[in-house]
Structures are given as C-alpha cells and as structure tokens.
Coordinates of C-alpha atoms (C1' of nucleotides) in Angstrom, one line a residue:
Chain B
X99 CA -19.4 11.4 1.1
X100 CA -18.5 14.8 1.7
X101 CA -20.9 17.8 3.1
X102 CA -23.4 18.6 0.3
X103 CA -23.4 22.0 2.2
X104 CA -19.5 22.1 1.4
X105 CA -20.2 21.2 -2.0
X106 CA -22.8 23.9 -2.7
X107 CA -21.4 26.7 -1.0
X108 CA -17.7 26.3 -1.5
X109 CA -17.8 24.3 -4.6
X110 CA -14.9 26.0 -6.5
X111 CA -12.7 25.5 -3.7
X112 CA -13.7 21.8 -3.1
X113 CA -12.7 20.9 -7.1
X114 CA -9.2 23.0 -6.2
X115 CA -8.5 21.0 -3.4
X116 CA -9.5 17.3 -5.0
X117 CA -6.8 18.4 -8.1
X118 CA -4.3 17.0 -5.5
X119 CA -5.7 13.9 -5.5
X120 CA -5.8 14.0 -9.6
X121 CA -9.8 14.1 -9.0
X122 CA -11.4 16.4 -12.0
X123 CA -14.7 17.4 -10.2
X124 CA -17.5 18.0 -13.0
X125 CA -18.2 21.8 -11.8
X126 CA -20.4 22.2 -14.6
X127 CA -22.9 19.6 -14.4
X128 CA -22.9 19.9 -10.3
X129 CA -23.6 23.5 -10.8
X130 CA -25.9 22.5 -13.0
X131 CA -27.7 20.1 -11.2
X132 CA -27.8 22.2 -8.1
X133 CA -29.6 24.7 -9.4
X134 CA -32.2 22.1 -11.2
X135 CA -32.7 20.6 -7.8
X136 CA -33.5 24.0 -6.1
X137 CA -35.8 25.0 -8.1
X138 CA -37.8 21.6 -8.4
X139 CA -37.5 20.5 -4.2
X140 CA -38.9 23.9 -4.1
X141 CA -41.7 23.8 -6.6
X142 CA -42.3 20.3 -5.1
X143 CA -42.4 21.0 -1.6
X144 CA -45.0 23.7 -2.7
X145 CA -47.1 21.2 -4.5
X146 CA -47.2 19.5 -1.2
X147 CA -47.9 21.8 1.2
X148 CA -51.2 22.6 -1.0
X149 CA -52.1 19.1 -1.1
X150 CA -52.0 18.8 2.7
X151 CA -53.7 21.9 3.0
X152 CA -56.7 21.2 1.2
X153 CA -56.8 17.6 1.9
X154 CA -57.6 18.8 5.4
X155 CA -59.8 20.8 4.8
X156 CA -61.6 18.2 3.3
X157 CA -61.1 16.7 5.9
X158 CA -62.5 19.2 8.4
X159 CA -65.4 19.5 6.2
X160 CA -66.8 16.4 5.9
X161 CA -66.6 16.6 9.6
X162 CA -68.6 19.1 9.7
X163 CA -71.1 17.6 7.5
X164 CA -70.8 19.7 4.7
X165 CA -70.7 18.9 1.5
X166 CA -66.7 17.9 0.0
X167 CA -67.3 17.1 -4.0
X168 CA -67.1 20.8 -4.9
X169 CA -63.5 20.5 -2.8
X170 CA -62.5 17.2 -4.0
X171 CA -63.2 19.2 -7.7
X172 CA -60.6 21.8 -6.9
X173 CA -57.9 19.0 -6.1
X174 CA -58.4 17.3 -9.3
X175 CA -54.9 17.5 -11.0
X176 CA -53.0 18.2 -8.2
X177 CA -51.7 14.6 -7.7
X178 CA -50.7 14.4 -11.7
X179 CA -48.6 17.4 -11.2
X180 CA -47.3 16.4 -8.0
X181 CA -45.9 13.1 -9.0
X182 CA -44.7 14.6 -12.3
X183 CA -42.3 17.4 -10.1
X184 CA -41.7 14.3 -7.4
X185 CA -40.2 12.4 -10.2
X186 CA -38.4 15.3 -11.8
X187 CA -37.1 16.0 -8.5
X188 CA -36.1 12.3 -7.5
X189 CA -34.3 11.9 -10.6
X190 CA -32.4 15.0 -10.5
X191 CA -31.4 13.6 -6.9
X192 CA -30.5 10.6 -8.1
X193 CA -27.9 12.0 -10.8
X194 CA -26.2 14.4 -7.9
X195 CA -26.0 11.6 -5.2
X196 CA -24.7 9.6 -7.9
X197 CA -22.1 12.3 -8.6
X198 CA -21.8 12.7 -4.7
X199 CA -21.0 8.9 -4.3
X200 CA -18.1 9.1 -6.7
X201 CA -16.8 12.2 -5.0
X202 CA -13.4 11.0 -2.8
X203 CA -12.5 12.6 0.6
X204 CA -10.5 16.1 0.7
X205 CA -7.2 15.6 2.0
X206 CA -5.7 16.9 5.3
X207 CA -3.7 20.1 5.0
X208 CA -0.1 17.9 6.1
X209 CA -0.7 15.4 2.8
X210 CA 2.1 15.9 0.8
X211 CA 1.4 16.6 -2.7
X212 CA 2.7 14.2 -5.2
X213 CA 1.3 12.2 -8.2
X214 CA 1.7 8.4 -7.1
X215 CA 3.3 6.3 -4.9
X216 CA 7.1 7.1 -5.7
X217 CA 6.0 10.9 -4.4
X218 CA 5.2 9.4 -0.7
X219 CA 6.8 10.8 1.8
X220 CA 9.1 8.6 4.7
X221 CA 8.8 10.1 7.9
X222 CA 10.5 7.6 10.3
X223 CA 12.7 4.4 10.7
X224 CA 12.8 2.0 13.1
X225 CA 15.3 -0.8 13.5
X226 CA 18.4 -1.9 11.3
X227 CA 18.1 -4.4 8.6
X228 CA 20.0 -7.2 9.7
X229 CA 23.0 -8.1 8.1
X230 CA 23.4 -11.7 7.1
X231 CA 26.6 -13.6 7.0
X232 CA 25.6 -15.5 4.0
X233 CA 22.9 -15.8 1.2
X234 CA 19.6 -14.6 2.2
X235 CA 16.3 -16.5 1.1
X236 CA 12.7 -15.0 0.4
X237 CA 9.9 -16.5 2.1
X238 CA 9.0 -19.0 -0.9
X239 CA 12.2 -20.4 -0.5
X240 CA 12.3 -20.9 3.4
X241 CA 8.8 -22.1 3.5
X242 CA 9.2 -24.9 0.7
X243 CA 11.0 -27.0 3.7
X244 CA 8.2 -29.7 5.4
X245 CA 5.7 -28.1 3.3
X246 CA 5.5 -25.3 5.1
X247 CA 3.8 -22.9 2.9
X248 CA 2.7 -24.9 -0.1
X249 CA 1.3 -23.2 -2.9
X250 CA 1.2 -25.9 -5.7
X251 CA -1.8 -27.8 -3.3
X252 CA -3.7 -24.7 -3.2
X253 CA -3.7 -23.9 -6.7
X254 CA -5.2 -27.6 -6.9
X255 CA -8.0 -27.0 -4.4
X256 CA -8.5 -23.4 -5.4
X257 CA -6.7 -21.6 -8.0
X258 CA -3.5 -18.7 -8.1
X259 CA -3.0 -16.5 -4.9
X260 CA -4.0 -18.5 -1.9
X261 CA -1.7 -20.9 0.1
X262 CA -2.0 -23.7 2.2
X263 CA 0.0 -23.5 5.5
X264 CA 1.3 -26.8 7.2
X265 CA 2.6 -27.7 10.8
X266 CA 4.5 -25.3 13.0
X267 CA 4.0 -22.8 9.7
X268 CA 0.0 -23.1 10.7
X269 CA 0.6 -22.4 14.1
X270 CA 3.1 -19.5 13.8
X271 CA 0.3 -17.7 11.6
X272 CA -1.9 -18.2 14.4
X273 CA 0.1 -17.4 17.3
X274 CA 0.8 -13.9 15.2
X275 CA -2.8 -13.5 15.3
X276 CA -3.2 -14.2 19.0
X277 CA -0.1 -12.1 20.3
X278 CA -1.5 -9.0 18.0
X279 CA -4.9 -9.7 19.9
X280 CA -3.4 -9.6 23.0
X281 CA -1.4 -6.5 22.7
X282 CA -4.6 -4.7 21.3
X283 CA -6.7 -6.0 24.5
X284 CA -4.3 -5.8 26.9
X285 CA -2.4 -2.8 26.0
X286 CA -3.8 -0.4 23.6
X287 CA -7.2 -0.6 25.0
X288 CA -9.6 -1.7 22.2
X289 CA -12.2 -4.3 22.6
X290 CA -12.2 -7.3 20.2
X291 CA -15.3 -8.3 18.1
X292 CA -16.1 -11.3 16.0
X293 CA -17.6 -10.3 13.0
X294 CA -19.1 -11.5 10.0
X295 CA -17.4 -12.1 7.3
X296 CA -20.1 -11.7 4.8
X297 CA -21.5 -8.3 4.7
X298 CA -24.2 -6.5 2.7
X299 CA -23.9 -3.7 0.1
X300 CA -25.5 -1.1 2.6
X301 CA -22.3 -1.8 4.5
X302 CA -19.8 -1.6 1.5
X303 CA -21.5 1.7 0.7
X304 CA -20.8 2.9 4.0
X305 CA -17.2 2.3 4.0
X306 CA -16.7 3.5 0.7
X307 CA -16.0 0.5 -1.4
X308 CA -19.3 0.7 -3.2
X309 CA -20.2 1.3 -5.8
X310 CA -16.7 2.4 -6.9
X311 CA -14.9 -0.5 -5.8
X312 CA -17.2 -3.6 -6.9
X313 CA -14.7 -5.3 -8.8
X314 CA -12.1 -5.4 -6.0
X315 CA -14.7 -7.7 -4.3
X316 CA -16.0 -11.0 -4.4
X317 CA -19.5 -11.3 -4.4
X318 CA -20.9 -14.7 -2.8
X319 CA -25.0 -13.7 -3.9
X320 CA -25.9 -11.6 -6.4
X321 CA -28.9 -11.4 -5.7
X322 CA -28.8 -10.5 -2.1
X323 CA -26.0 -8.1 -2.6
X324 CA -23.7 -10.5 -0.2
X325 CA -19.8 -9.9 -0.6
X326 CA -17.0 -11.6 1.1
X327 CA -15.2 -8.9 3.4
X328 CA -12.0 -7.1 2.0
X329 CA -11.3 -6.1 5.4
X330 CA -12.9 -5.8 8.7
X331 CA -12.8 -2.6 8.5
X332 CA -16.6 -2.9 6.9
X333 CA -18.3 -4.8 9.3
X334 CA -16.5 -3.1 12.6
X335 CA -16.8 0.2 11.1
X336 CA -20.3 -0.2 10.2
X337 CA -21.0 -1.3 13.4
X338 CA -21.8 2.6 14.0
X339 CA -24.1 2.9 11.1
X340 CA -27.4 4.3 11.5
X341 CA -26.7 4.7 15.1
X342 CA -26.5 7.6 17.9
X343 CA -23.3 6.9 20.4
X344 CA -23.6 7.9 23.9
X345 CA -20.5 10.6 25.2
X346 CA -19.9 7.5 27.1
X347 CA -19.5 5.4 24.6
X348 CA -16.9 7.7 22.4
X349 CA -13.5 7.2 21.5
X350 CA -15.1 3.6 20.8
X351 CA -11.9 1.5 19.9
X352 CA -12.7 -2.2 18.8
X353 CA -10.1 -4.9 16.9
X354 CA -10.8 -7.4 15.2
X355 CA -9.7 -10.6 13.4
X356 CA -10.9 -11.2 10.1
X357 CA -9.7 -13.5 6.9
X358 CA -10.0 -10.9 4.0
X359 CA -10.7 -11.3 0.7
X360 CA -9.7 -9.6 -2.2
X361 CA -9.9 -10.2 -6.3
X362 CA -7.0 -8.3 -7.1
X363 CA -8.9 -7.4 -10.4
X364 CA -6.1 -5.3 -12.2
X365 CA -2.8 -6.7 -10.6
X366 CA -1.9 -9.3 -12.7
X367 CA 1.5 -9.7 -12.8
X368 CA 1.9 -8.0 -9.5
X369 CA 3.8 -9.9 -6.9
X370 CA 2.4 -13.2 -8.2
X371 CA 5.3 -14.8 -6.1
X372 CA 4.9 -15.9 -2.3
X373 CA 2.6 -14.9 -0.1
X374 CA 2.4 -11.3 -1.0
X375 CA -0.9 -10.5 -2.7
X376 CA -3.3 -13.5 -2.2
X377 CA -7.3 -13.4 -2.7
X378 CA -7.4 -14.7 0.7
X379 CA -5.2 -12.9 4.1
X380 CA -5.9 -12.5 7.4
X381 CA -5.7 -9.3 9.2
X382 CA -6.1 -8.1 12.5
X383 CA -8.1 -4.7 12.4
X384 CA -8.1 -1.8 14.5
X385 CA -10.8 0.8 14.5
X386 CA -11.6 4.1 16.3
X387 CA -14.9 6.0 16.5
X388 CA -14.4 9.4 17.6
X389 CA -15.2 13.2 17.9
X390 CA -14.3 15.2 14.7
X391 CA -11.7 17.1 17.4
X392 CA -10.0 13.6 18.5
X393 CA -9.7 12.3 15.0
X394 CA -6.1 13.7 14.1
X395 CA -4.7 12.3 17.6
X396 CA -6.7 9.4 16.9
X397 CA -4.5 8.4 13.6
X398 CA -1.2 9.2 15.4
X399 CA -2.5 6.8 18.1
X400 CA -3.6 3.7 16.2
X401 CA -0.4 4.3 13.8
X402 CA 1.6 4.0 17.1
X403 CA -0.7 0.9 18.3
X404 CA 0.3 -0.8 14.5
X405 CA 4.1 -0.1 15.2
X406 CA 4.0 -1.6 18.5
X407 CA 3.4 -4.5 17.2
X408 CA 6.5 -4.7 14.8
X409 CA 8.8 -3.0 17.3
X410 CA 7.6 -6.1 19.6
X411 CA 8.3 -8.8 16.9
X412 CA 11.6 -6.5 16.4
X413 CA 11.0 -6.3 12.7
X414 CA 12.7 -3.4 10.7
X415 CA 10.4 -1.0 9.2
X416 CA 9.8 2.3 8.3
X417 CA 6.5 4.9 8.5
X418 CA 5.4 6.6 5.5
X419 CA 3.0 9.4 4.8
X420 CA 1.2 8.5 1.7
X421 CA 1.2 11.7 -0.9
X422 CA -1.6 13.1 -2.3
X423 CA -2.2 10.7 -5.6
X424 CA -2.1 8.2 -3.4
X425 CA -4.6 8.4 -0.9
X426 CA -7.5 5.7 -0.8
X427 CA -10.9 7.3 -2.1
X428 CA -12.2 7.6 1.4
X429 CA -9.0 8.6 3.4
X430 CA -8.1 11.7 4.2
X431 CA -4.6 10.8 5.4
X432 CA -2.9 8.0 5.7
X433 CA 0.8 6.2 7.2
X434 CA 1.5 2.7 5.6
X435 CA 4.1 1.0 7.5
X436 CA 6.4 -0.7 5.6
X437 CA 8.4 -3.6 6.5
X438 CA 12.1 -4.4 5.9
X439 CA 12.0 -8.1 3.8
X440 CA 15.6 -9.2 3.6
X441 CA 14.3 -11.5 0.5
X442 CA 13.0 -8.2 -1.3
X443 CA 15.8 -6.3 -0.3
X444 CA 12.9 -3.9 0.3
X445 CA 10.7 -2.0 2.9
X446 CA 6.9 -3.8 1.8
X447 CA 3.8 -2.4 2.9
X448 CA 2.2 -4.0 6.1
X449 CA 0.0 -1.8 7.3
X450 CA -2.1 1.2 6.2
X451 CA -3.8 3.7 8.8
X452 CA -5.9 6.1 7.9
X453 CA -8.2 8.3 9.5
X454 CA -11.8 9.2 7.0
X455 CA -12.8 12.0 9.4
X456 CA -16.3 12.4 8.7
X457 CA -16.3 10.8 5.4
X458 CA -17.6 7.2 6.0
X459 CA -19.7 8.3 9.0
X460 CA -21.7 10.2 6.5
X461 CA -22.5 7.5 4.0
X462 CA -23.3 5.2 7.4
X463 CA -25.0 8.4 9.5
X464 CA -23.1 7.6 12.4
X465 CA -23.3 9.7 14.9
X466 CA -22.4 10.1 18.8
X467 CA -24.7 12.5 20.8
X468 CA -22.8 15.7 21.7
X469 CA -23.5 16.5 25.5
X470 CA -22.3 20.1 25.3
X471 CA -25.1 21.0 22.7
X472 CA -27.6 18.0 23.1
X473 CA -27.1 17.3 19.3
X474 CA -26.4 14.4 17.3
X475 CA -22.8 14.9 15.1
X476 CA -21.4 12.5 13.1
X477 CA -18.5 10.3 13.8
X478 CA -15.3 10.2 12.6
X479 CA -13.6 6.8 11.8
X480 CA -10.0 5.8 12.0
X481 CA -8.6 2.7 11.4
X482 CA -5.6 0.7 10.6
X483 CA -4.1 -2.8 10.1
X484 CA -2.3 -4.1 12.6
X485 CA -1.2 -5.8 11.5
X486 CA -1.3 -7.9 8.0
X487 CA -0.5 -11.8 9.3
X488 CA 0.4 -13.2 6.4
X489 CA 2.8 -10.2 5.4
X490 CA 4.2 -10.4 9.2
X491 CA 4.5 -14.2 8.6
X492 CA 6.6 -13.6 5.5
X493 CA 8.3 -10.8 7.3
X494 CA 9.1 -12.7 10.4
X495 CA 10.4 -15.6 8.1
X496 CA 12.6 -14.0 6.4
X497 CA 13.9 -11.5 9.0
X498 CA 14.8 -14.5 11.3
X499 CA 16.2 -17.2 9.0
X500 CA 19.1 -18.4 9.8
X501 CA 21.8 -19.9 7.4
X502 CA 20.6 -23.2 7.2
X503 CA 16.8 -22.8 6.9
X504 CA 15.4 -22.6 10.2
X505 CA 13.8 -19.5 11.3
X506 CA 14.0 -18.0 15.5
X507 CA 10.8 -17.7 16.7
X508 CA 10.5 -14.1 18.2
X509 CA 10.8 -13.7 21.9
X510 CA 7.6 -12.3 22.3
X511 CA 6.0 -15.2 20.1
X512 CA 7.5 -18.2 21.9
X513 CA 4.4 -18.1 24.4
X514 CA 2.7 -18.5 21.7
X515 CA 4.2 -21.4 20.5
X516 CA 4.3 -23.8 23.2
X517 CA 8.2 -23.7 24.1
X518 CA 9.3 -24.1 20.0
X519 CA 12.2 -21.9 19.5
X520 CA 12.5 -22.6 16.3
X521 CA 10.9 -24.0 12.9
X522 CA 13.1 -26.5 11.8
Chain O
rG296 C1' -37.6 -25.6 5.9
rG297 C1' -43.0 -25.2 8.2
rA298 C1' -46.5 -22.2 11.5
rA299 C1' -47.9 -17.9 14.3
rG300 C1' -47.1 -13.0 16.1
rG301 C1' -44.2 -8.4 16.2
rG302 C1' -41.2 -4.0 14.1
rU303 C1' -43.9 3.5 16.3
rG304 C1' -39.5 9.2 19.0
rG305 C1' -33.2 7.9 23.8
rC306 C1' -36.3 3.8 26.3
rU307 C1' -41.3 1.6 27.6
rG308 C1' -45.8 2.0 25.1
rA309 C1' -51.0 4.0 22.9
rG310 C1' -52.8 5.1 18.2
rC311 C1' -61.1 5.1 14.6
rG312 C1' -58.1 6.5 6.9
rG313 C1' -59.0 13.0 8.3
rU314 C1' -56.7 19.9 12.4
rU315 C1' -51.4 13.0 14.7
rG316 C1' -45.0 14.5 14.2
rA317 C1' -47.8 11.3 16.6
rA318 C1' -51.3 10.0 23.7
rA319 C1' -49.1 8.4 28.2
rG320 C1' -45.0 7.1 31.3
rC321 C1' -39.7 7.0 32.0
rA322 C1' -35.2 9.5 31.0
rC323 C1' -33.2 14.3 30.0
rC324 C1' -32.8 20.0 30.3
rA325 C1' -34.6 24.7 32.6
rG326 C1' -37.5 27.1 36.4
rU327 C1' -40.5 27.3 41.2
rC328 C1' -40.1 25.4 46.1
rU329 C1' -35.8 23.9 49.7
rU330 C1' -30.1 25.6 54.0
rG331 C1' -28.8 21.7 50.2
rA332 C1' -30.7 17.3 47.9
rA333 C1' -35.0 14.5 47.0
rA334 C1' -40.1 14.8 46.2
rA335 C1' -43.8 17.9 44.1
rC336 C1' -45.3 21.5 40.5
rU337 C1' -44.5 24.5 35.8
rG338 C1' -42.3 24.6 31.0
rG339 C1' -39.1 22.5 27.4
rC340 C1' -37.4 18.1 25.0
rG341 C1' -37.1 13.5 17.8
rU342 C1' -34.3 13.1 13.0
rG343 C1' -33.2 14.6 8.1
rG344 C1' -33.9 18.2 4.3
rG345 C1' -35.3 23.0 1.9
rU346 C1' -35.6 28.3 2.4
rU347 C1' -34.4 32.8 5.1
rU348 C1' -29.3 38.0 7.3
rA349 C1' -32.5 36.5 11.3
rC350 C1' -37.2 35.4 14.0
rG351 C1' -39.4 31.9 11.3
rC352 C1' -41.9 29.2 7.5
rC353 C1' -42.2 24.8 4.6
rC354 C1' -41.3 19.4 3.3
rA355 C1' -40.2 14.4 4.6
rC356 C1' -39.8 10.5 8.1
rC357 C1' -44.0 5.5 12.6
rG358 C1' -38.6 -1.5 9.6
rA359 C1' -37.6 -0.8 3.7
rG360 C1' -39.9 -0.2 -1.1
rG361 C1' -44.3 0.0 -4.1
rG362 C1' -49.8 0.7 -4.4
rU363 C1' -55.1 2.5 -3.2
rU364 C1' -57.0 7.6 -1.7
rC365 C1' -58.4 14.4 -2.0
rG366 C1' -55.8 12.5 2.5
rA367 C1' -52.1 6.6 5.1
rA368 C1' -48.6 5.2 11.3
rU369 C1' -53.6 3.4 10.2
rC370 C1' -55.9 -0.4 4.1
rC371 C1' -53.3 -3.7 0.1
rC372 C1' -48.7 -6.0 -2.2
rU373 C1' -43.4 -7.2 -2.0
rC374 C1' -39.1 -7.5 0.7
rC375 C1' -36.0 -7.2 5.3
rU376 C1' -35.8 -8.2 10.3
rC377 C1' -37.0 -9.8 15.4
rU378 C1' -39.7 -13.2 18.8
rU379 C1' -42.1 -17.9 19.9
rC380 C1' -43.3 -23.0 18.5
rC381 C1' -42.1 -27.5 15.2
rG382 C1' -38.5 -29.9 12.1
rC383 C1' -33.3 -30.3 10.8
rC384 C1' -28.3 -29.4 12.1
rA385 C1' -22.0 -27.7 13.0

RNA sequence: GGAAGGGUGGCUGAGCGGUUGAAAGCACCAGUCUUGAAAACUGGCGUGGGUUUACGCCCACCGAGGGUUCGAAUCCCUCCUCUUCCGCCA
C-alpha cells in the first residue's frame, strides 16, 4: 500500500508516475472520496467528542448526587446521529482502502520504461553457453532415463504440472536445496527458518497477493481463509507484521526453504512441457528487513547472494532489470536472473529479486524502532529466489549432459551427493 | 476431541460501568548530585488517525468483531489465540 499522505497531497503526480506501470489511477473518484471522508471523519469525530463530553458530565453528576434525567434528556438523539455519520464514514473508508488495496507500488527512478517483458532491460552476463559437440537434449528428454523425472505417474496421482522425481534425480533436487542452504548460512549471512506452508489471508494481504491475486492461489479452507504458500516470501516476510524490530535486530536477513504452490490460472498453454511451470516447486527464499536508507543496497546485495549460487553451480546466465510494465504489483524494482538452458536455446527466468521498500511493510505495519529519533518507522522488505530448484535442476541437467545421456554432477554438488559423479 | 484458566502500553503487572490512555514496578531518555560511574532524587516516556503555518486541539485503540448503555478495559455474544490437565497421535 502506498502513503495515503502521498496519495492526498501529491495525488496528480502519483497517477503520473503509476502510467509507467500502465496503472490508470481513478483521480476522480479518489478525489472524490477524499473530500467525502474529510468532511464526515470530521463531522464524526465531533459527534464524539460531544458524546464523551456530556457522558461525563453525567457522570460527574450523578456523583455528585444530583439529579441526571434532565442530562440524559439532552443526549437523546445523539447516538442515532452518531452511528448514522460512523457508518457514512466507515463506508466511505471502506470504498478508498478498497481503492488503496488495488493501488501497485511506484517504481524506482532507474526502472526502465517499457510496456512488457520484451522492453526489459539486460544488464550483465555471466558465463559462456557451452558448446556441444553433438545434439543437445531438453530436460524431458534427459530425465525420461530410469525414470528420472516421470510426469505420466504424476498426472495419475494428481493431475497436469507436477512431477514425480526418482533415484539419484530425487537426491540431486535435494542436494540443490541443501548446498543453496548452506551458501546462504554459511556465506551470505541469513538465518534459516522453517515455515508454514499454509498461511492465512491477513498474511497474503500483507505481501500483496490479496485480494488482487486470489486466483493465482490455491485455497486449502474456505472458510478459514487458509491458502497453500506461492512462495515463502509470505510467511518469512510476514514474520515482521504487526511487529516493532529492535536497531539490533535490523538488516534482519532470513532464508528459507519452502515447496510453493501455484494455480497458474491464465497460462494455459504456457510451457506445458518439462518441469518449467508446475502447480507444485520448491524454492529456496531469501529475505531482508531493513531501514528505508539500506533498501537499495539491500537489492544489489541479495541479487549478488542469488548469482552466487549460479556462478557456484557454473551455470550461464544473465541479470535483467525488469521495465516498467513489468514490474510485480508490489515491487518497486526488480533483476530476474535468467538462466542459459541449452534445450531452450534460451536464457529462462530463475530467479526474481525485488526490493518493495515500504510497500508491503505497510499493509503488515512492520516497523523497526529508530534509535536516532525514538520512533517506530516501517520496514522495508527485500527479497529474492535463490534460487528456483526445480528450474536449477532442469538447468543443471541440461547444462551438464553429456552425449550419451548422463549428466556431471557439479563440483560444488558432489558433497552433496555422496561421492556420485554422475547420473547415469 | 473434552475440561479449566488467561490475552492490558517495550517488558512485568493493577484495574468498582463514570474526570482511566489506563496504577505500580522494570527498562529507556533528560536533569540534579559526583573527579567519573553507580546509587539517590526530579521530570519525561504508547500506537494509529484527523486538523492546524505552528503551539496545540480532537478522535480511536486494553486479542478481533458485534451487542447492551448517556457512558465499556470493566457487562453480554461470536471468533481467534495462549497456558494447564485428560484423550488420541506422525
């Protein structure tokens, strides 16, 4: 959510700025609104301040023995028009947070300005695609062997989109988990958290997913408001919310490793091969909580964390800044990393971090107690993947196969892997 | 799943339906004292919102949401959550 002071003061400027973003702010109506809301909080407020005012005298009154009917006369009426203007007044809210809600983040200055993803912006490369002596295959192909990854059994026990993973396969996806655990720990200096990976709708709210989002998730109880996580970015990140950090406590830099789930309402059709877009993925996550002045370094940071990791596994890839049109609702900038997949003959998204400044630490009112003024300021989050498994899986497949089906485990994996060198 | 008891400001912890945004203690900040520190003493010290050039004034908030009342932290209802005991269980 953005500054409701921003929005009232500046509001022209705001709409300007969210036209990069192909956001057409209703000025109108928020104007509008605005101007119904002063003048009813204030007539309200007013109403108020009377009834408190002569309930105690009442009060005081009957203290005092006296007698409080002609008083209690005078009030008579009061409430009727109070909860008339309270009503008036919560409904007018209601229609501007609604508005508010649906508002996306402003963009950093550096975004470039574009319409859609072809208008994104590469701003590094790292690592040669590898040239193979002979016919290259895509994951699918590479992991039909032993049964590797076996998508015909999971469309039995489930449906399109998920997979089932068999052997050394199995363990390779969970020694990419572990190694990108490890780095995080032991190098970039975030502490893990287990999660759960069921989360309520205050949470998704606070993120950002809700209520714009609802059909990107799966919800496990109506009722209850349950949803399966899309990405641990909701319950790390919400960690923070409705809290007060300590100085102490601030950049707080956690990781995670979540299975995330996602209904891919809309992208039928879309990379319905391989391993690419399932319902079901695992991720490791990377999150920062920080001071609105370490939020910028904070993205260039975690993006460097993210990259680590695939100049480690020595995969090919390249950093992008996303353009204006493309930017997620709550982000106000973000690099996807993109990695090479001989089997694509393409650069594939692997990674997206982004940093919300204030944004989602709004909608969550988390904060971090500033020791220079005393105060309570809110948060800004960053996070990032880092990185995608399966995507590093398919990546790491098809970036080390060799010509007659086996795929090199990378160096820094074979730890991992208990001495196997290689999937035959 | 059954039973009981709780949820109050950064923390601990009082609070009869009425001048309670809320005692007290701790913590914190400033000052006095001290060579310095500690102790002691004095004062300050919640969050959000509205309005104002500003000083300020006003409103809301005692787990959440409803209700009763002129007036609710205090009474009633629903929900959430925590603790303890019993049962079941990976």
């Amino acid at each position: 959510m953005l500054d409701p002071k921003l929005i009232r003061s500046e509001l022209a400027s705001v709409a300007e700025q969210l036209k990069k973003r192909n956001f057409e702010l209703d000025v109108a109506t928020l104007e509008r609104l605005e101007q119904e809301r002063k003048a009813c909080q204030i007539e309200t407020e007013q109403l108020q301040n009377e009834r408190n005012t002569r309930s105690k005298s009442i009060g005081k009154a009957k203290a005092a023995g006296e007698d409080i009917q002609p008083l209690l006369d005078e009030v008579a009426g009061l409430g009727e028009k109070l909860d008339a203007a309270k009503t008036r007044l919560h409904e007018i809210q209601q229609q501007i947070d609604a508005i508010m809600m649906g508002i996306p983040n402003l963009l950093h200055e550096s975004v470039p300005v574009g319409r859609d993803e072809d208008d994104n912006v590469e701003i590094r490369r790292w690592g040669e695609p590898k040239k193979f002596g002979f016919e290259v295959k895509d994951h699918v192909d590479l992991g039909a062997k032993n049964g590797w990854l076996d998508f015909e059994t999971a469309s039995k026990l489930t449906g399109s989109r998920y997979v089932v993973m068999r052997g050394q396969m199995a363990k390779l996806h969970r020694a990419l988990i572990q190694f990108m655990l490890d780095v995080h720990t032991n190098e970039h200096g975030y502490t893990e958290v287990y999660v759960p990976y069921i989360v309520n709708s205050d949470s998704l709210r606070g993120t950002g997913q809700l209520p714009k989002f609802e059909e990107d998730l799966f919800c496990v109880d109506k009722e209850a408001g349950h949803y399966l996580i899309p990405t641990a970015e909701v319950p790390v990140t919400n960690i923070a919310r409705g809290e007060i950090l300590e100085a102490d406590q601030v950049p707080m830099k956690l990781t995670s490793h979540t299975p995330c789930f996602r209904s891919e309402a809309g992208s039928y059709g879309k990379d319905t091969r391989g391993m690419i877009r399932q319902h079901q993925f695992d991720k490791v996550e990377m999150v920062q909580l920080v001071s609105a002045d370490q939020a910028w370094d904070a993205l260039e940071e975690l993006t460097a964390h993210a990259e680590t990791i695939l100049q480690k596994l020595e995969l090919p890839y390249r950093t992008v800044v996303l353009c204006s049109g493309d930017v997620g609702f709550s982000a106000a900038k973000t690099y996807d990393l993109e990695v090479w997949l001989p089997g694509q003959d393409t650069y594939r998204e692997i990674s997206s971090c982004s940093c919300f400044t204030d944004f989602q630490a709004r909608r969550m009112q988390a904060r971090w107690r500033n020791p220079e003024t005393g105060k309570p300021e809110l948060l800004n989050t960053v996070n990032g993947s880092g990185l995608a498994i399966g995507r590093t899986l398919v990546a790491v497949l098809e970036n080390y196969q060799q010509e007659d089906g086996s795929v090199l485990i990378p160096e820094v994996l074979k730890p991992y892997m208990g001495g196997v060198e290689k999937l035959v």
